[in-house]
PDB file of N, CA and C in Angstrom:
ATOM      1  N   THR A 187       0.814  -1.201   0.000  1.00 55.00           N
ATOM      2  CA  THR A 187       0.000   0.000   0.000  1.00 55.00           C
ATOM      3  C   THR A 187       0.856   1.263   0.000  1.00 55.00           C
ATOM      4  N   LEU A 188       2.014   1.158   0.596  1.00 51.00           N
ATOM      5  CA  LEU A 188       2.925   2.309   0.572  1.00 51.00           C
ATOM      6  C   LEU A 188       3.298   2.649  -0.859  1.00 51.00           C
ATOM      7  N   GLN A 189       3.518   1.599  -1.610  1.00 56.00           N
ATOM      8  CA  GLN A 189       3.880   1.813  -2.999  1.00 56.00           C
ATOM      9  C   GLN A 189       2.698   2.399  -3.771  1.00 56.00           C
ATOM     10  N   LYS A 190       1.481   2.000  -3.471  1.00 54.00           N
ATOM     11  CA  LYS A 190       0.292   2.534  -4.139  1.00 54.00           C
ATOM     12  C   LYS A 190       0.099   3.998  -3.797  1.00 54.00           C
ATOM     13  N   SER A 191       0.342   4.360  -2.550  1.00 56.00           N
ATOM     14  CA  SER A 191       0.168   5.760  -2.164  1.00 56.00           C
ATOM     15  C   SER A 191       1.252   6.628  -2.814  1.00 56.00           C
ATOM     16  N   ARG A 192       2.465   6.091  -2.922  1.00 53.00           N
ATOM     17  CA  ARG A 192       3.522   6.847  -3.609  1.00 53.00           C
ATOM     18  C   ARG A 192       3.165   7.033  -5.092  1.00 53.00           C
ATOM     19  N   LEU A 193       2.648   6.002  -5.671  1.00 50.00           N
ATOM     20  CA  LEU A 193       2.248   6.075  -7.065  1.00 50.00           C
ATOM     21  C   LEU A 193       1.135   7.100  -7.246  1.00 50.00           C
ATOM     22  N   LYS A 194       0.211   7.151  -6.324  1.00 55.00           N
ATOM     23  CA  LYS A 194      -0.897   8.101  -6.374  1.00 55.00           C
ATOM     24  C   LYS A 194      -0.375   9.523  -6.220  1.00 55.00           C
ATOM     25  N   VAL A 195       0.534   9.743  -5.285  1.00 49.00           N
ATOM     26  CA  VAL A 195       1.120  11.077  -5.068  1.00 49.00           C
ATOM     27  C   VAL A 195       1.914  11.498  -6.310  1.00 49.00           C
ATOM     28  N   GLY A 196       2.658  10.568  -6.892  1.00 51.00           N
ATOM     29  CA  GLY A 196       3.437  10.855  -8.102  1.00 51.00           C
ATOM     30  C   GLY A 196       2.537  11.258  -9.254  1.00 51.00           C
ATOM     31  N   LYS A 197       1.417  10.577  -9.407  1.00 50.00           N
ATOM     32  CA  LYS A 197       0.475  10.911 -10.479  1.00 50.00           C
ATOM     33  C   LYS A 197      -0.126  12.292 -10.251  1.00 50.00           C
ATOM     34  N   GLN A 198      -0.419  12.619  -8.981  1.00 53.00           N
ATOM     35  CA  GLN A 198      -0.973  13.933  -8.666  1.00 53.00           C
ATOM     36  C   GLN A 198       0.052  15.028  -8.984  1.00 53.00           C
ATOM     37  N   LYS A 199       1.325  14.796  -8.622  1.00 52.00           N
ATOM     38  CA  LYS A 199       2.374  15.789  -8.919  1.00 52.00           C
ATOM     39  C   LYS A 199       2.531  15.955 -10.429  1.00 52.00           C
ATOM     40  N   LEU A 200       2.483  14.846 -11.132  1.00 49.00           N
ATOM     41  CA  LEU A 200       2.611  14.886 -12.581  1.00 49.00           C
ATOM     42  C   LEU A 200       1.441  15.649 -13.184  1.00 49.00           C
ATOM     43  N   ALA A 201       0.232  15.400 -12.637  1.00 51.00           N
ATOM     44  CA  ALA A 201      -0.950  16.093 -13.122  1.00 51.00           C
ATOM     45  C   ALA A 201      -0.816  17.586 -12.867  1.00 51.00           C
ATOM     46  N   CYS A 202      -0.300  17.972 -11.688  1.00 52.00           N
ATOM     47  CA  CYS A 202      -0.104  19.384 -11.348  1.00 52.00           C
ATOM     48  C   CYS A 202       0.937  20.009 -12.274  1.00 52.00           C
ATOM     49  N   THR A 203       2.006  19.269 -12.519  1.00 59.00           N
ATOM     50  CA  THR A 203       3.060  19.779 -13.411  1.00 59.00           C
ATOM     51  C   THR A 203       2.517  19.951 -14.809  1.00 59.00           C
ATOM     52  N   ASP A 204       1.748  19.014 -15.289  1.00 61.00           N
ATOM     53  CA  ASP A 204       1.140  19.115 -16.613  1.00 61.00           C
ATOM     54  C   ASP A 204       0.195  20.307 -16.684  1.00 61.00           C
ATOM     55  N   ASP A 205      -0.610  20.521 -15.641  1.00 69.00           N
ATOM     56  CA  ASP A 205      -1.527  21.652 -15.601  1.00 69.00           C
ATOM     57  C   ASP A 205      -0.754  22.969 -15.629  1.00 69.00           C
ATOM     58  N   ASP A 206       0.332  23.028 -14.873  1.00 72.00           N
ATOM     59  CA  ASP A 206       1.149  24.240 -14.853  1.00 72.00           C
ATOM     60  C   ASP A 206       1.749  24.515 -16.237  1.00 72.00           C
ATOM     61  N   ALA A 207       2.221  23.458 -16.857  1.00 75.00           N
ATOM     62  CA  ALA A 207       2.817  23.607 -18.192  1.00 75.00           C
ATOM     63  C   ALA A 207       1.766  24.040 -19.204  1.00 75.00           C
ATOM     64  N   ILE A 208       0.583  23.467 -19.087  1.00 75.00           N
ATOM     65  CA  ILE A 208      -0.506  23.833 -20.001  1.00 75.00           C
ATOM     66  C   ILE A 208      -0.906  25.278 -19.777  1.00 75.00           C
ATOM     67  N   ASN A 209      -1.036  25.670 -18.519  1.00 73.00           N
ATOM     68  CA  ASN A 209      -1.406  27.058 -18.203  1.00 73.00           C
ATOM     69  C   ASN A 209      -0.329  28.031 -18.711  1.00 73.00           C
ATOM     70  N   GLU A 210       0.917  27.666 -18.529  1.00 80.00           N
ATOM     71  CA  GLU A 210       2.007  28.524 -19.000  1.00 80.00           C
ATOM     72  C   GLU A 210       1.974  28.646 -20.527  1.00 80.00           C
ATOM     73  N   SER A 211       1.705  27.536 -21.188  1.00 79.00           N
ATOM     74  CA  SER A 211       1.609  27.562 -22.653  1.00 79.00           C
ATOM     75  C   SER A 211       0.437  28.418 -23.108  1.00 79.00           C
ATOM     76  N   LEU A 212      -0.681  28.334 -22.410  1.00 77.00           N
ATOM     77  CA  LEU A 212      -1.845  29.158 -22.763  1.00 77.00           C
ATOM     78  C   LEU A 212      -1.543  30.641 -22.608  1.00 77.00           C
ATOM     79  N   VAL A 213      -0.843  30.995 -21.535  1.00 78.00           N
ATOM     80  CA  VAL A 213      -0.475  32.403 -21.317  1.00 78.00           C
ATOM     81  C   VAL A 213       0.418  32.890 -22.457  1.00 78.00           C
ATOM     82  N   LYS A 214       1.385  32.054 -22.835  1.00 78.00           N
ATOM     83  CA  LYS A 214       2.276  32.423 -23.936  1.00 78.00           C
ATOM     84  C   LYS A 214       1.508  32.567 -25.244  1.00 78.00           C
ATOM     85  N   LEU A 215       0.563  31.679 -25.497  1.00 76.00           N
ATOM     86  CA  LEU A 215      -0.252  31.758 -26.710  1.00 76.00           C
ATOM     87  C   LEU A 215      -1.094  33.029 -26.728  1.00 76.00           C
ATOM     88  N   GLU A 216      -1.627  33.408 -25.568  1.00 74.00           N
ATOM     89  CA  GLU A 216      -2.418  34.641 -25.498  1.00 74.00           C
ATOM     90  C   GLU A 216      -1.550  35.852 -25.831  1.00 74.00           C
ATOM     91  N   ARG A 217      -0.301  35.853 -25.343  1.00 77.00           N
ATOM     92  CA  ARG A 217       0.622  36.951 -25.673  1.00 77.00           C
ATOM     93  C   ARG A 217       0.907  36.965 -27.176  1.00 77.00           C
ATOM     94  N   CYS A 218       1.081  35.777 -27.737  1.00 75.00           N
ATOM     95  CA  CYS A 218       1.341  35.685 -29.182  1.00 75.00           C
ATOM     96  C   CYS A 218       0.150  36.190 -29.984  1.00 75.00           C
ATOM     97  N   ASP A 219      -1.056  35.870 -29.540  1.00 72.00           N
ATOM     98  CA  ASP A 219      -2.262  36.348 -30.226  1.00 72.00           C
ATOM     99  C   ASP A 219      -2.327  37.869 -30.189  1.00 72.00           C
ATOM    100  N   ALA A 220      -1.951  38.446 -29.062  1.00 71.00           N
ATOM    101  CA  ALA A 220      -1.986  39.903 -28.938  1.00 71.00           C
ATOM    102  C   ALA A 220      -0.963  40.547 -29.886  1.00 71.00           C
ATOM    103  N   ILE A 221       0.180  39.934 -30.033  1.00 80.00           N
ATOM    104  CA  ILE A 221       1.234  40.476 -30.889  1.00 80.00           C
ATOM    105  C   ILE A 221       0.950  40.199 -32.361  1.00 80.00           C
ATOM    106  N   ALA A 222       0.303  39.079 -32.659  1.00 78.00           N
ATOM    107  CA  ALA A 222       0.072  38.655 -34.043  1.00 78.00           C
ATOM    108  C   ALA A 222      -0.672  39.715 -34.847  1.00 78.00           C
ATOM    109  N   GLY A 223      -1.551  40.438 -34.235  1.00 81.00           N
ATOM    110  CA  GLY A 223      -2.313  41.466 -34.946  1.00 81.00           C
ATOM    111  C   GLY A 223      -1.448  42.640 -35.387  1.00 81.00           C
ATOM    112  N   THR A 224      -0.330  42.838 -34.748  1.00 86.00           N
ATOM    113  CA  THR A 224       0.536  43.968 -35.100  1.00 86.00           C
ATOM    114  C   THR A 224       1.624  43.588 -36.086  1.00 86.00           C
ATOM    115  N   ILE A 225       1.816  42.309 -36.320  1.00 86.00           N
ATOM    116  CA  ILE A 225       2.928  41.874 -37.184  1.00 86.00           C
ATOM    117  C   ILE A 225       2.709  42.284 -38.636  1.00 86.00           C
ATOM    118  N   GLU A 226       1.527  42.045 -39.169  1.00 88.00           N
ATOM    119  CA  GLU A 226       1.276  42.366 -40.574  1.00 88.00           C
ATOM    120  C   GLU A 226       1.423  43.860 -40.863  1.00 88.00           C
ATOM    121  N   PRO A 227       0.820  44.756 -40.069  1.00 89.00           N
ATOM    122  CA  PRO A 227       1.047  46.193 -40.320  1.00 89.00           C
ATOM    123  C   PRO A 227       2.518  46.591 -40.149  1.00 89.00           C
ATOM    124  N   LEU A 228       3.184  45.952 -39.208  1.00 91.00           N
ATOM    125  CA  LEU A 228       4.609  46.245 -38.997  1.00 91.00           C
ATOM    126  C   LEU A 228       5.427  45.859 -40.224  1.00 91.00           C
ATOM    127  N   ILE A 229       5.152  44.704 -40.792  1.00 92.00           N
ATOM    128  CA  ILE A 229       5.862  44.265 -41.996  1.00 92.00           C
ATOM    129  C   ILE A 229       5.585  45.218 -43.158  1.00 92.00           C
ATOM    130  N   ALA A 230       4.328  45.628 -43.310  1.00 93.00           N
ATOM    131  CA  ALA A 230       3.983  46.572 -44.382  1.00 93.00           C
ATOM    132  C   ALA A 230       4.716  47.892 -44.186  1.00 93.00           C
ATOM    133  N   ARG A 231       4.785  48.345 -42.967  1.00 94.00           N
ATOM    134  CA  ARG A 231       5.496  49.603 -42.658  1.00 94.00           C
ATOM    135  C   ARG A 231       6.990  49.466 -42.966  1.00 94.00           C
ATOM    136  N   LEU A 232       7.574  48.348 -42.593  1.00 94.00           N
ATOM    137  CA  LEU A 232       8.997  48.128 -42.856  1.00 94.00           C
ATOM    138  C   LEU A 232       9.274  48.088 -44.362  1.00 94.00           C
ATOM    139  N   LYS A 233       8.368  47.477 -45.124  1.00 94.00           N
ATOM    140  CA  LYS A 233       8.539  47.428 -46.576  1.00 94.00           C
ATOM    141  C   LYS A 233       8.473  48.828 -47.175  1.00 94.00           C
ATOM    142  N   SER A 234       7.533  49.645 -46.705  1.00 93.00           N
ATOM    143  CA  SER A 234       7.434  51.004 -47.238  1.00 93.00           C
ATOM    144  C   SER A 234       8.656  51.828 -46.834  1.00 93.00           C
ATOM    145  N   LEU A 235       9.148  51.618 -45.621  1.00 95.00           N
ATOM    146  CA  LEU A 235      10.352  52.332 -45.191  1.00 95.00           C
ATOM    147  C   LEU A 235      11.582  51.889 -45.978  1.00 95.00           C
ATOM    148  N   LYS A 236      11.597  50.639 -46.384  1.00 96.00           N
ATOM    149  CA  LYS A 236      12.716  50.137 -47.197  1.00 96.00           C
ATOM    150  C   LYS A 236      12.765  50.878 -48.523  1.00 96.00           C
ATOM    151  N   VAL A 237      11.596  51.073 -49.135  1.00 94.00           N
ATOM    152  CA  VAL A 237      11.532  51.798 -50.406  1.00 94.00           C
ATOM    153  C   VAL A 237      12.011  53.236 -50.209  1.00 94.00           C
ATOM    154  N   VAL A 238      11.545  53.867 -49.140  1.00 95.00           N
ATOM    155  CA  VAL A 238      11.960  55.249 -48.854  1.00 95.00           C
ATOM    156  C   VAL A 238      13.475  55.307 -48.630  1.00 95.00           C
ATOM    157  N   HIS A 239      13.995  54.354 -47.891  1.00 96.00           N
ATOM    158  CA  HIS A 239      15.430  54.323 -47.612  1.00 96.00           C
ATOM    159  C   HIS A 239      16.240  54.143 -48.901  1.00 96.00           C
ATOM    160  N   GLU A 240      15.791  53.262 -49.781  1.00 96.00           N
ATOM    161  CA  GLU A 240      16.495  53.039 -51.041  1.00 96.00           C
ATOM    162  C   GLU A 240      16.486  54.293 -51.905  1.00 96.00           C
ATOM    163  N   GLU A 241      15.346  54.968 -51.960  1.00 96.00           N
ATOM    164  CA  GLU A 241      15.258  56.213 -52.731  1.00 96.00           C
ATOM    165  C   GLU A 241      16.172  57.281 -52.132  1.00 96.00           C
ATOM    166  N   ASN A 242      16.198  57.358 -50.809  1.00 97.00           N
ATOM    167  CA  ASN A 242      17.060  58.319 -50.127  1.00 97.00           C
ATOM    168  C   ASN A 242      18.529  58.035 -50.436  1.00 97.00           C
ATOM    169  N   ALA A 243      18.895  56.768 -50.477  1.00 97.00           N
ATOM    170  CA  ALA A 243      20.274  56.393 -50.796  1.00 97.00           C
ATOM    171  C   ALA A 243      20.621  56.803 -52.231  1.00 97.00           C
ATOM    172  N   LYS A 244      19.682  56.640 -53.155  1.00 97.00           N
ATOM    173  CA  LYS A 244      19.916  57.046 -54.544  1.00 97.00           C
ATOM    174  C   LYS A 244      20.101  58.559 -54.638  1.00 97.00           C
ATOM    175  N   VAL A 245      19.253  59.303 -53.945  1.00 97.00           N
ATOM    176  CA  VAL A 245      19.353  60.763 -53.964  1.00 97.00           C
ATOM    177  C   VAL A 245      20.693  61.191 -53.374  1.00 97.00           C
ATOM    178  N   HIS A 246      21.080  60.578 -52.267  1.00 97.00           N
ATOM    179  CA  HIS A 246      22.358  60.911 -51.637  1.00 97.00           C
ATOM    180  C   HIS A 246      23.513  60.646 -52.589  1.00 97.00           C
ATOM    181  N   SER A 247      23.450  59.533 -53.297  1.00 97.00           N
ATOM    182  CA  SER A 247      24.492  59.192 -54.258  1.00 97.00           C
ATOM    183  C   SER A 247      24.554  60.222 -55.378  1.00 97.00           C
ATOM    184  N   ARG A 248      23.401  60.625 -55.879  1.00 97.00           N
ATOM    185  CA  ARG A 248      23.355  61.624 -56.957  1.00 97.00           C
ATOM    186  C   ARG A 248      23.910  62.964 -56.473  1.00 97.00           C
ATOM    187  N   ILE A 249      23.571  63.339 -55.263  1.00 98.00           N
ATOM    188  CA  ILE A 249      24.073  64.595 -54.707  1.00 98.00           C
ATOM    189  C   ILE A 249      25.591  64.541 -54.565  1.00 98.00           C
ATOM    190  N   SER A 250      26.111  63.411 -54.124  1.00 97.00           N
ATOM    191  CA  SER A 250      27.564  63.256 -54.000  1.00 97.00           C
ATOM    192  C   SER A 250      28.247  63.415 -55.353  1.00 97.00           C
ATOM    193  N   VAL A 251      27.668  62.810 -56.382  1.00 97.00           N
ATOM    194  CA  VAL A 251      28.229  62.934 -57.735  1.00 97.00           C
ATOM    195  C   VAL A 251      28.190  64.390 -58.185  1.00 97.00           C
ATOM    196  N   MET A 252      27.087  65.064 -57.928  1.00 98.00           N
ATOM    197  CA  MET A 252      26.961  66.470 -58.316  1.00 98.00           C
ATOM    198  C   MET A 252      27.963  67.345 -57.563  1.00 98.00           C
ATOM    199  N   GLU A 253      28.182  67.070 -56.284  1.00 98.00           N
ATOM    200  CA  GLU A 253      29.150  67.848 -55.509  1.00 98.00           C
ATOM    201  C   GLU A 253      30.560  67.653 -56.057  1.00 98.00           C
ATOM    202  N   ARG A 254      30.905  66.416 -56.408  1.00 97.00           N
ATOM    203  CA  ARG A 254      32.226  66.169 -57.006  1.00 97.00           C
ATOM    204  C   ARG A 254      32.358  66.895 -58.339  1.00 97.00           C
ATOM    205  N   SER A 255      31.301  66.843 -59.148  1.00 98.00           N
ATOM    206  CA  SER A 255      31.314  67.532 -60.439  1.00 98.00           C
ATOM    207  C   SER A 255      31.473  69.032 -60.244  1.00 98.00           C
ATOM    208  N   GLN A 256      30.787  69.567 -59.255  1.00 98.00           N
ATOM    209  CA  GLN A 256      30.883  71.004 -58.979  1.00 98.00           C
ATOM    210  C   GLN A 256      32.310  71.380 -58.577  1.00 98.00           C
ATOM    211  N   LYS A 257      32.938  70.569 -57.737  1.00 97.00           N
ATOM    212  CA  LYS A 257      34.315  70.844 -57.336  1.00 97.00           C
ATOM    213  C   LYS A 257      35.252  70.780 -58.544  1.00 97.00           C
ATOM    214  N   ASP A 258      35.030  69.794 -59.411  1.00 97.00           N
ATOM    215  CA  ASP A 258      35.844  69.694 -60.619  1.00 97.00           C
ATOM    216  C   ASP A 258      35.667  70.929 -61.503  1.00 97.00           C
ATOM    217  N   LEU A 259      34.423  71.362 -61.674  1.00 98.00           N
ATOM    218  CA  LEU A 259      34.155  72.545 -62.495  1.00 98.00           C
ATOM    219  C   LEU A 259      34.768  73.797 -61.882  1.00 98.00           C
ATOM    220  N   GLU A 260      34.701  73.913 -60.562  1.00 98.00           N
ATOM    221  CA  GLU A 260      35.317  75.067 -59.899  1.00 98.00           C
ATOM    222  C   GLU A 260      36.822  75.083 -60.140  1.00 98.00           C
ATOM    223  N   SER A 261      37.431  73.912 -60.089  1.00 97.00           N
ATOM    224  CA  SER A 261      38.868  73.808 -60.344  1.00 97.00           C
ATOM    225  C   SER A 261      39.193  74.205 -61.784  1.00 97.00           C
ATOM    226  N   ILE A 262      38.405  73.729 -62.722  1.00 98.00           N
ATOM    227  CA  ILE A 262      38.615  74.061 -64.138  1.00 98.00           C
ATOM    228  C   ILE A 262      38.437  75.561 -64.357  1.00 98.00           C
ATOM    229  N   LEU A 263      37.413  76.136 -63.745  1.00 98.00           N
ATOM    230  CA  LEU A 263      37.178  77.578 -63.891  1.00 98.00           C
ATOM    231  C   LEU A 263      38.333  78.386 -63.315  1.00 98.00           C
ATOM    232  N   GLU A 264      38.889  77.954 -62.210  1.00 98.00           N
ATOM    233  CA  GLU A 264      40.032  78.645 -61.616  1.00 98.00           C
ATOM    234  C   GLU A 264      41.241  78.567 -62.546  1.00 98.00           C
ATOM    235  N   GLN A 265      41.464  77.388 -63.135  1.00 98.00           N
ATOM    236  CA  GLN A 265      42.564  77.243 -64.097  1.00 98.00           C
ATOM    237  C   GLN A 265      42.348  78.157 -65.304  1.00 98.00           C
ATOM    238  N   ASP A 266      41.108  78.223 -65.784  1.00 98.00           N
ATOM    239  CA  ASP A 266      40.795  79.097 -66.915  1.00 98.00           C
ATOM    240  C   ASP A 266      41.017  80.566 -66.551  1.00 98.00           C
ATOM    241  N   ARG A 267      40.646  80.923 -65.328  1.00 97.00           N
ATOM    242  CA  ARG A 267      40.843  82.309 -64.880  1.00 97.00           C
ATOM    243  C   ARG A 267      42.327  82.658 -64.894  1.00 97.00           C
ATOM    244  N   VAL A 268      43.149  81.740 -64.386  1.00 97.00           N
ATOM    245  CA  VAL A 268      44.599  81.970 -64.359  1.00 97.00           C
ATOM    246  C   VAL A 268      45.130  82.066 -65.792  1.00 97.00           C
ATOM    247  N   LEU A 269      44.692  81.169 -66.670  1.00 97.00           N
ATOM    248  CA  LEU A 269      45.142  81.206 -68.063  1.00 97.00           C
ATOM    249  C   LEU A 269      44.739  82.508 -68.747  1.00 97.00           C
ATOM    250  N   LEU A 270      43.517  82.952 -68.533  1.00 97.00           N
ATOM    251  CA  LEU A 270      43.062  84.207 -69.138  1.00 97.00           C
ATOM    252  C   LEU A 270      43.858  85.397 -68.612  1.00 97.00           C
ATOM    253  N   GLN A 271      44.187  85.369 -67.351  1.00 97.00           N
ATOM    254  CA  GLN A 271      45.006  86.434 -66.776  1.00 97.00           C
ATOM    255  C   GLN A 271      46.385  86.443 -67.432  1.00 97.00           C
ATOM    256  N   ASN A 272      46.956  85.240 -67.629  1.00 97.00           N
ATOM    257  CA  ASN A 272      48.258  85.145 -68.303  1.00 97.00           C
ATOM    258  C   ASN A 272      48.170  85.655 -69.745  1.00 97.00           C
ATOM    259  N   ILE A 273      47.097  85.321 -70.439  1.00 98.00           N
ATOM    260  CA  ILE A 273      46.903  85.801 -71.812  1.00 98.00           C
ATOM    261  C   ILE A 273      46.791  87.318 -71.822  1.00 98.00           C
ATOM    262  N   LYS A 274      46.026  87.851 -70.880  1.00 97.00           N
ATOM    263  CA  LYS A 274      45.844  89.304 -70.781  1.00 97.00           C
ATOM    264  C   LYS A 274      47.190  89.991 -70.580  1.00 97.00           C
ATOM    265  N   GLU A 275      47.996  89.456 -69.670  1.00 97.00           N
ATOM    266  CA  GLU A 275      49.311  90.043 -69.410  1.00 97.00           C
ATOM    267  C   GLU A 275      50.212  89.908 -70.637  1.00 97.00           C
ATOM    268  N   GLY A 276      50.158  88.733 -71.293  1.00 97.00           N
ATOM    269  CA  GLY A 276      50.960  88.536 -72.514  1.00 97.00           C
ATOM    270  C   GLY A 276      50.556  89.482 -73.613  1.00 97.00           C
ATOM    271  N   MET A 277      49.250  89.691 -73.797  1.00 97.00           N
ATOM    272  CA  MET A 277      48.767  90.613 -74.826  1.00 97.00           C
ATOM    273  C   MET A 277      49.188  92.044 -74.500  1.00 97.00           C
ATOM    274  N   LYS A 278      49.159  92.398 -73.233  1.00 97.00           N
ATOM    275  CA  LYS A 278      49.577  93.742 -72.817  1.00 97.00           C
ATOM    276  C   LYS A 278      51.055  93.942 -73.147  1.00 97.00           C
ATOM    277  N   GLU A 279      51.871  92.936 -72.859  1.00 96.00           N
ATOM    278  CA  GLU A 279      53.300  93.017 -73.175  1.00 96.00           C
ATOM    279  C   GLU A 279      53.513  93.093 -74.686  1.00 96.00           C
ATOM    280  N   ASN A 280      52.744  92.291 -75.432  1.00 96.00           N
ATOM    281  CA  ASN A 280      52.863  92.324 -76.899  1.00 96.00           C
ATOM    282  C   ASN A 280      52.485  93.700 -77.453  1.00 96.00           C
ATOM    283  N   LEU A 281      51.413  94.298 -76.934  1.00 96.00           N
ATOM    284  CA  LEU A 281      50.999  95.630 -77.388  1.00 96.00           C
ATOM    285  C   LEU A 281      52.075  96.665 -77.076  1.00 96.00           C
ATOM    286  N   GLU A 282      52.697  96.551 -75.912  1.00 96.00           N
ATOM    287  CA  GLU A 282      53.768  97.478 -75.558  1.00 96.00           C
ATOM    288  C   GLU A 282      54.952  97.308 -76.514  1.00 96.00           C
ATOM    289  N   THR A 283      55.289  96.041 -76.799  1.00 96.00           N
ATOM    290  CA  THR A 283      56.395  95.770 -77.719  1.00 96.00           C
ATOM    291  C   THR A 283      56.081  96.309 -79.100  1.00 96.00           C
ATOM    292  N   ILE A 284      54.860  96.081 -79.582  1.00 96.00           N
ATOM    293  CA  ILE A 284      54.449  96.584 -80.902  1.00 96.00           C
ATOM    294  C   ILE A 284      54.507  98.103 -80.908  1.00 96.00           C
ATOM    295  N   SER A 285      53.994  98.725 -79.851  1.00 95.00           N
ATOM    296  CA  SER A 285      54.006 100.190 -79.760  1.00 95.00           C
ATOM    297  C   SER A 285      55.441 100.712 -79.775  1.00 95.00           C
ATOM    298  N   ASN A 286      56.323 100.077 -79.032  1.00 94.00           N
ATOM    299  CA  ASN A 286      57.730 100.489 -79.005  1.00 94.00           C
ATOM    300  C   ASN A 286      58.370 100.302 -80.390  1.00 94.00           C
ATOM    301  N   ASN A 287      58.062  99.204 -81.036  1.00 94.00           N
ATOM    302  CA  ASN A 287      58.610  98.958 -82.369  1.00 94.00           C
ATOM    303  C   ASN A 287      58.124 100.011 -83.375  1.00 94.00           C
ATOM    304  N   ILE A 288      56.842 100.361 -83.276  1.00 95.00           N
ATOM    305  CA  ILE A 288      56.291 101.382 -84.180  1.00 95.00           C
ATOM    306  C   ILE A 288      56.986 102.718 -83.919  1.00 95.00           C
ATOM    307  N   SER A 289      57.149 103.047 -82.629  1.00 93.00           N
ATOM    308  CA  SER A 289      57.855 104.288 -82.280  1.00 93.00           C
ATOM    309  C   SER A 289      59.283 104.271 -82.817  1.00 93.00           C
ATOM    310  N   PHE A 290      59.961 103.174 -82.691  1.00 92.00           N
ATOM    311  CA  PHE A 290      61.343 103.041 -83.165  1.00 92.00           C
ATOM    312  C   PHE A 290      61.389 103.227 -84.682  1.00 92.00           C
ATOM    313  N   LEU A 291      60.430 102.590 -85.387  1.00 90.00           N
ATOM    314  CA  LEU A 291      60.399 102.698 -86.841  1.00 90.00           C
ATOM    315  C   LEU A 291      60.098 104.142 -87.281  1.00 90.00           C
ATOM    316  N   LYS A 292      59.236 104.834 -86.556  1.00 89.00           N
ATOM    317  CA  LYS A 292      58.903 106.216 -86.890  1.00 89.00           C
ATOM    318  C   LYS A 292      60.123 107.099 -86.717  1.00 89.00           C
ATOM    319  N   GLU A 293      60.924 106.821 -85.693  1.00 88.00           N
ATOM    320  CA  GLU A 293      62.121 107.604 -85.472  1.00 88.00           C
ATOM    321  C   GLU A 293      63.150 107.379 -86.591  1.00 88.00           C
ATOM    322  N   LYS A 294      63.192 106.177 -87.087  1.00 85.00           N
ATOM    323  CA  LYS A 294      64.135 105.834 -88.149  1.00 85.00           C
ATOM    324  C   LYS A 294      63.742 106.492 -89.467  1.00 85.00           C
ATOM    325  N   ILE A 295      62.472 106.676 -89.673  1.00 74.00           N
ATOM    326  CA  ILE A 295      62.006 107.221 -90.937  1.00 74.00           C
ATOM    327  C   ILE A 295      62.122 108.697 -90.905  1.00 74.00           C
TER     328      ILE A 295
END
């Protein structure tokens, strides 16, 4: 009979453990049900944000290219400015030389 009572107590403990496990699983399922309703809108939102992020990355890339192009153009314009200044100075020197040569020729004549 001692063995029968131990067996009975063991079955009761097992039944209690099973009930606890079932109750715990039910609580977890209820939490999952509460969250499940938000998953689909969350996924849709993430997909729309992905599109926005990709477009933003493209715009950023285009702006970077434009900024590099602008810097290159500024450099070219500065080089052109320096070249034009050199041409201006060279032409001024040439005009002075021509003027001096004309004066020299007039004196000779």
